[in-house]
Amino acid sequence: MFLYIWPIALVVLSNVVYQICAKSVPDGMNPFAALAVTYLVGGVVSIILYFALGNHGSIIKELGKLNWAPFVLGLVIVGLEVGFIYAYKAGWQVSTAQLVASSALAIILIFVGFWLYKEQLTWNKLVGVAICLVGLFFINYKF
């Protein structure tokens, strides 16, 4: 059970700290300069963890297994991170920006899963989409 739960717990904890950090980038700082430092730290930590976690094989051999995905992932991570930094600079609240983005993402990924990965599109998922849309309405509507 732990092996099933710990990755999601790590994602949640990391996302909380991520949102706090993204909102805390100084207003006058260029977001891309902040991201350059972010990726420098991330790169160093990734290399350290590669060797520290028992992967004593050749990192060059591992890099030989590359396909298109890590390169595109690098591009979209920049978009994801700079998008949140700019959203906070534009006035989004930390309590709603992630929620709105995640709800929209969940809706889109249900259909991506169906079309690209042949995952089942069930009534439960469609009801979930409807609930997400209702939630987005209430989060963004000013009464």
PDB file of N, CA, C and O in Angstrom, residues 15-25 27 80-99 101:
ATOM      1  N   ASN A  15       3.817  19.850  -4.774  1.00  0.00           N
ATOM      2  CA  ASN A  15       2.959  20.847  -5.410  1.00  0.00           C
ATOM      3  C   ASN A  15       2.629  21.993  -4.462  1.00  0.00           C
ATOM      4  O   ASN A  15       2.559  23.151  -4.880  1.00  0.00           O
ATOM      5  N   VAL A  16       2.419  21.683  -3.189  1.00  0.00           N
ATOM      6  CA  VAL A  16       2.152  22.741  -2.208  1.00  0.00           C
ATOM      7  C   VAL A  16       3.362  23.675  -2.126  1.00  0.00           C
ATOM      8  O   VAL A  16       3.231  24.906  -2.216  1.00  0.00           O
ATOM      9  N   VAL A  17       4.544  23.094  -1.967  1.00  0.00           N
ATOM     10  CA  VAL A  17       5.761  23.904  -1.867  1.00  0.00           C
ATOM     11  C   VAL A  17       6.009  24.632  -3.191  1.00  0.00           C
ATOM     12  O   VAL A  17       6.395  25.812  -3.201  1.00  0.00           O
ATOM     13  N   TYR A  18       5.754  23.966  -4.306  1.00  0.00           N
ATOM     14  CA  TYR A  18       5.917  24.572  -5.630  1.00  0.00           C
ATOM     15  C   TYR A  18       5.067  25.837  -5.752  1.00  0.00           C
ATOM     16  O   TYR A  18       5.545  26.880  -6.209  1.00  0.00           O
ATOM     17  N   GLN A  19       3.790  25.739  -5.381  1.00  0.00           N
ATOM     18  CA  GLN A  19       2.888  26.892  -5.505  1.00  0.00           C
ATOM     19  C   GLN A  19       3.343  28.047  -4.611  1.00  0.00           C
ATOM     20  O   GLN A  19       3.276  29.212  -5.009  1.00  0.00           O
ATOM     21  N   ILE A  20       3.798  27.722  -3.412  1.00  0.00           N
ATOM     22  CA  ILE A  20       4.304  28.759  -2.507  1.00  0.00           C
ATOM     23  C   ILE A  20       5.519  29.443  -3.134  1.00  0.00           C
ATOM     24  O   ILE A  20       5.634  30.675  -3.128  1.00  0.00           O
ATOM     25  N   CYS A  21       6.427  28.639  -3.698  1.00  0.00           N
ATOM     26  CA  CYS A  21       7.624  29.203  -4.336  1.00  0.00           C
ATOM     27  C   CYS A  21       7.268  30.027  -5.561  1.00  0.00           C
ATOM     28  O   CYS A  21       7.819  31.117  -5.771  1.00  0.00           O
ATOM     29  N   ALA A  22       6.365  29.526  -6.403  1.00  0.00           N
ATOM     30  CA  ALA A  22       5.978  30.256  -7.613  1.00  0.00           C
ATOM     31  C   ALA A  22       5.351  31.600  -7.256  1.00  0.00           C
ATOM     32  O   ALA A  22       5.618  32.612  -7.908  1.00  0.00           O
ATOM     33  N   LYS A  23       4.555  31.626  -6.219  1.00  0.00           N
ATOM     34  CA  LYS A  23       3.928  32.881  -5.786  1.00  0.00           C
ATOM     35  C   LYS A  23       4.946  33.811  -5.139  1.00  0.00           C
ATOM     36  O   LYS A  23       4.757  35.019  -5.124  1.00  0.00           O
ATOM     37  N   SER A  24       6.043  33.258  -4.629  1.00  0.00           N
ATOM     38  CA  SER A  24       7.036  34.052  -3.905  1.00  0.00           C
ATOM     39  C   SER A  24       8.171  34.579  -4.783  1.00  0.00           C
ATOM     40  O   SER A  24       9.057  35.266  -4.275  1.00  0.00           O
ATOM     41  N   VAL A  25       8.155  34.287  -6.078  1.00  0.00           N
ATOM     42  CA  VAL A  25       9.168  34.866  -6.966  1.00  0.00           C
ATOM     43  C   VAL A  25       8.985  36.380  -6.908  1.00  0.00           C
ATOM     44  O   VAL A  25       7.873  36.878  -7.072  1.00  0.00           O
ATOM     45  N   ASP A  27       8.404  40.196  -7.463  1.00  0.00           N
ATOM     46  CA  ASP A  27       7.651  40.857  -8.537  1.00  0.00           C
ATOM     47  C   ASP A  27       8.545  41.431  -9.622  1.00  0.00           C
ATOM     48  O   ASP A  27       8.242  41.338 -10.798  1.00  0.00           O
ATOM     49  N   LEU A  80       4.696  25.383 -18.022  1.00  0.00           N
ATOM     50  CA  LEU A  80       3.928  25.172 -16.792  1.00  0.00           C
ATOM     51  C   LEU A  80       4.379  26.130 -15.695  1.00  0.00           C
ATOM     52  O   LEU A  80       3.565  26.820 -15.078  1.00  0.00           O
ATOM     53  N   GLU A  81       5.659  26.184 -15.486  1.00  0.00           N
ATOM     54  CA  GLU A  81       6.172  26.993 -14.379  1.00  0.00           C
ATOM     55  C   GLU A  81       6.040  28.485 -14.640  1.00  0.00           C
ATOM     56  O   GLU A  81       5.606  29.228 -13.764  1.00  0.00           O
ATOM     57  N   VAL A  82       6.395  28.931 -15.828  1.00  0.00           N
ATOM     58  CA  VAL A  82       6.278  30.356 -16.103  1.00  0.00           C
ATOM     59  C   VAL A  82       4.806  30.763 -16.162  1.00  0.00           C
ATOM     60  O   VAL A  82       4.447  31.883 -15.792  1.00  0.00           O
ATOM     61  N   GLY A  83       3.944  29.844 -16.574  1.00  0.00           N
ATOM     62  CA  GLY A  83       2.505  30.123 -16.563  1.00  0.00           C
ATOM     63  C   GLY A  83       2.000  30.425 -15.161  1.00  0.00           C
ATOM     64  O   GLY A  83       1.251  31.391 -14.956  1.00  0.00           O
ATOM     65  N   PHE A  84       2.406  29.623 -14.187  1.00  0.00           N
ATOM     66  CA  PHE A  84       1.987  29.893 -12.811  1.00  0.00           C
ATOM     67  C   PHE A  84       2.604  31.177 -12.276  1.00  0.00           C
ATOM     68  O   PHE A  84       1.932  31.963 -11.593  1.00  0.00           O
ATOM     69  N   ILE A  85       3.873  31.422 -12.574  1.00  0.00           N
ATOM     70  CA  ILE A  85       4.502  32.657 -12.090  1.00  0.00           C
ATOM     71  C   ILE A  85       3.752  33.874 -12.641  1.00  0.00           C
ATOM     72  O   ILE A  85       3.398  34.797 -11.905  1.00  0.00           O
ATOM     73  N   TYR A  86       3.463  33.867 -13.947  1.00  0.00           N
ATOM     74  CA  TYR A  86       2.720  34.973 -14.545  1.00  0.00           C
ATOM     75  C   TYR A  86       1.281  35.042 -14.036  1.00  0.00           C
ATOM     76  O   TYR A  86       0.718  36.126 -13.891  1.00  0.00           O
ATOM     77  N   ALA A  87       0.666  33.898 -13.767  1.00  0.00           N
ATOM     78  CA  ALA A  87      -0.701  33.908 -13.217  1.00  0.00           C
ATOM     79  C   ALA A  87      -0.718  34.607 -11.859  1.00  0.00           C
ATOM     80  O   ALA A  87      -1.604  35.433 -11.589  1.00  0.00           O
ATOM     81  N   TYR A  88       0.266  34.300 -11.015  1.00  0.00           N
ATOM     82  CA  TYR A  88       0.329  34.955  -9.709  1.00  0.00           C
ATOM     83  C   TYR A  88       0.641  36.440  -9.853  1.00  0.00           C
ATOM     84  O   TYR A  88       0.072  37.274  -9.133  1.00  0.00           O
ATOM     85  N   LYS A  89       1.502  36.799 -10.783  1.00  0.00           N
ATOM     86  CA  LYS A  89       1.803  38.213 -11.025  1.00  0.00           C
ATOM     87  C   LYS A  89       0.557  38.951 -11.540  1.00  0.00           C
ATOM     88  O   LYS A  89       0.403  40.143 -11.312  1.00  0.00           O
ATOM     89  N   ALA A  90      -0.317  38.227 -12.244  1.00  0.00           N
ATOM     90  CA  ALA A  90      -1.544  38.830 -12.775  1.00  0.00           C
ATOM     91  C   ALA A  90      -2.645  38.936 -11.730  1.00  0.00           C
ATOM     92  O   ALA A  90      -3.688  39.520 -11.993  1.00  0.00           O
ATOM     93  N   GLY A  91      -2.412  38.356 -10.548  1.00  0.00           N
ATOM     94  CA  GLY A  91      -3.389  38.505  -9.476  1.00  0.00           C
ATOM     95  C   GLY A  91      -4.134  37.247  -9.063  1.00  0.00           C
ATOM     96  O   GLY A  91      -4.998  37.306  -8.190  1.00  0.00           O
ATOM     97  N   TRP A  92      -3.850  36.115  -9.697  1.00  0.00           N
ATOM     98  CA  TRP A  92      -4.503  34.882  -9.261  1.00  0.00           C
ATOM     99  C   TRP A  92      -4.126  34.583  -7.821  1.00  0.00           C
ATOM    100  O   TRP A  92      -2.997  34.818  -7.407  1.00  0.00           O
ATOM    101  N   GLN A  93      -5.061  34.061  -7.067  1.00  0.00           N
ATOM    102  CA  GLN A  93      -4.795  33.674  -5.689  1.00  0.00           C
ATOM    103  C   GLN A  93      -4.215  32.269  -5.655  1.00  0.00           C
ATOM    104  O   GLN A  93      -4.585  31.412  -6.469  1.00  0.00           O
ATOM    105  N   VAL A  94      -3.313  32.025  -4.693  1.00  0.00           N
ATOM    106  CA  VAL A  94      -2.702  30.711  -4.569  1.00  0.00           C
ATOM    107  C   VAL A  94      -3.761  29.653  -4.255  1.00  0.00           C
ATOM    108  O   VAL A  94      -3.613  28.491  -4.611  1.00  0.00           O
ATOM    109  N   SER A  95      -4.867  30.062  -3.636  1.00  0.00           N
ATOM    110  CA  SER A  95      -5.919  29.112  -3.275  1.00  0.00           C
ATOM    111  C   SER A  95      -6.775  28.685  -4.464  1.00  0.00           C
ATOM    112  O   SER A  95      -7.493  27.698  -4.373  1.00  0.00           O
ATOM    113  N   THR A  96      -6.702  29.412  -5.577  1.00  0.00           N
ATOM    114  CA  THR A  96      -7.556  29.058  -6.708  1.00  0.00           C
ATOM    115  C   THR A  96      -6.815  28.749  -8.004  1.00  0.00           C
ATOM    116  O   THR A  96      -7.324  27.993  -8.821  1.00  0.00           O
ATOM    117  N   ALA A  97      -5.647  29.315  -8.221  1.00  0.00           N
ATOM    118  CA  ALA A  97      -4.953  29.116  -9.501  1.00  0.00           C
ATOM    119  C   ALA A  97      -4.704  27.636  -9.776  1.00  0.00           C
ATOM    120  O   ALA A  97      -5.030  27.136 -10.863  1.00  0.00           O
ATOM    121  N   GLN A  98      -4.135  26.926  -8.825  1.00  0.00           N
ATOM    122  CA  GLN A  98      -3.838  25.504  -9.012  1.00  0.00           C
ATOM    123  C   GLN A  98      -5.130  24.703  -9.160  1.00  0.00           C
ATOM    124  O   GLN A  98      -5.204  23.782  -9.970  1.00  0.00           O
ATOM    125  N   LEU A  99      -6.140  25.058  -8.394  1.00  0.00           N
ATOM    126  CA  LEU A  99      -7.408  24.334  -8.448  1.00  0.00           C
ATOM    127  C   LEU A  99      -8.075  24.474  -9.819  1.00  0.00           C
ATOM    128  O   LEU A  99      -8.546  23.486 -10.393  1.00  0.00           O
ATOM    129  N   ALA A 101      -6.549  25.299 -12.674  1.00  0.00           N
ATOM    130  CA  ALA A 101      -5.706  24.622 -13.666  1.00  0.00           C
ATOM    131  C   ALA A 101      -5.849  23.107 -13.567  1.00  0.00           C
ATOM    132  O   ALA A 101      -5.961  22.416 -14.591  1.00  0.00           O
TER     133      ALA A 101
END
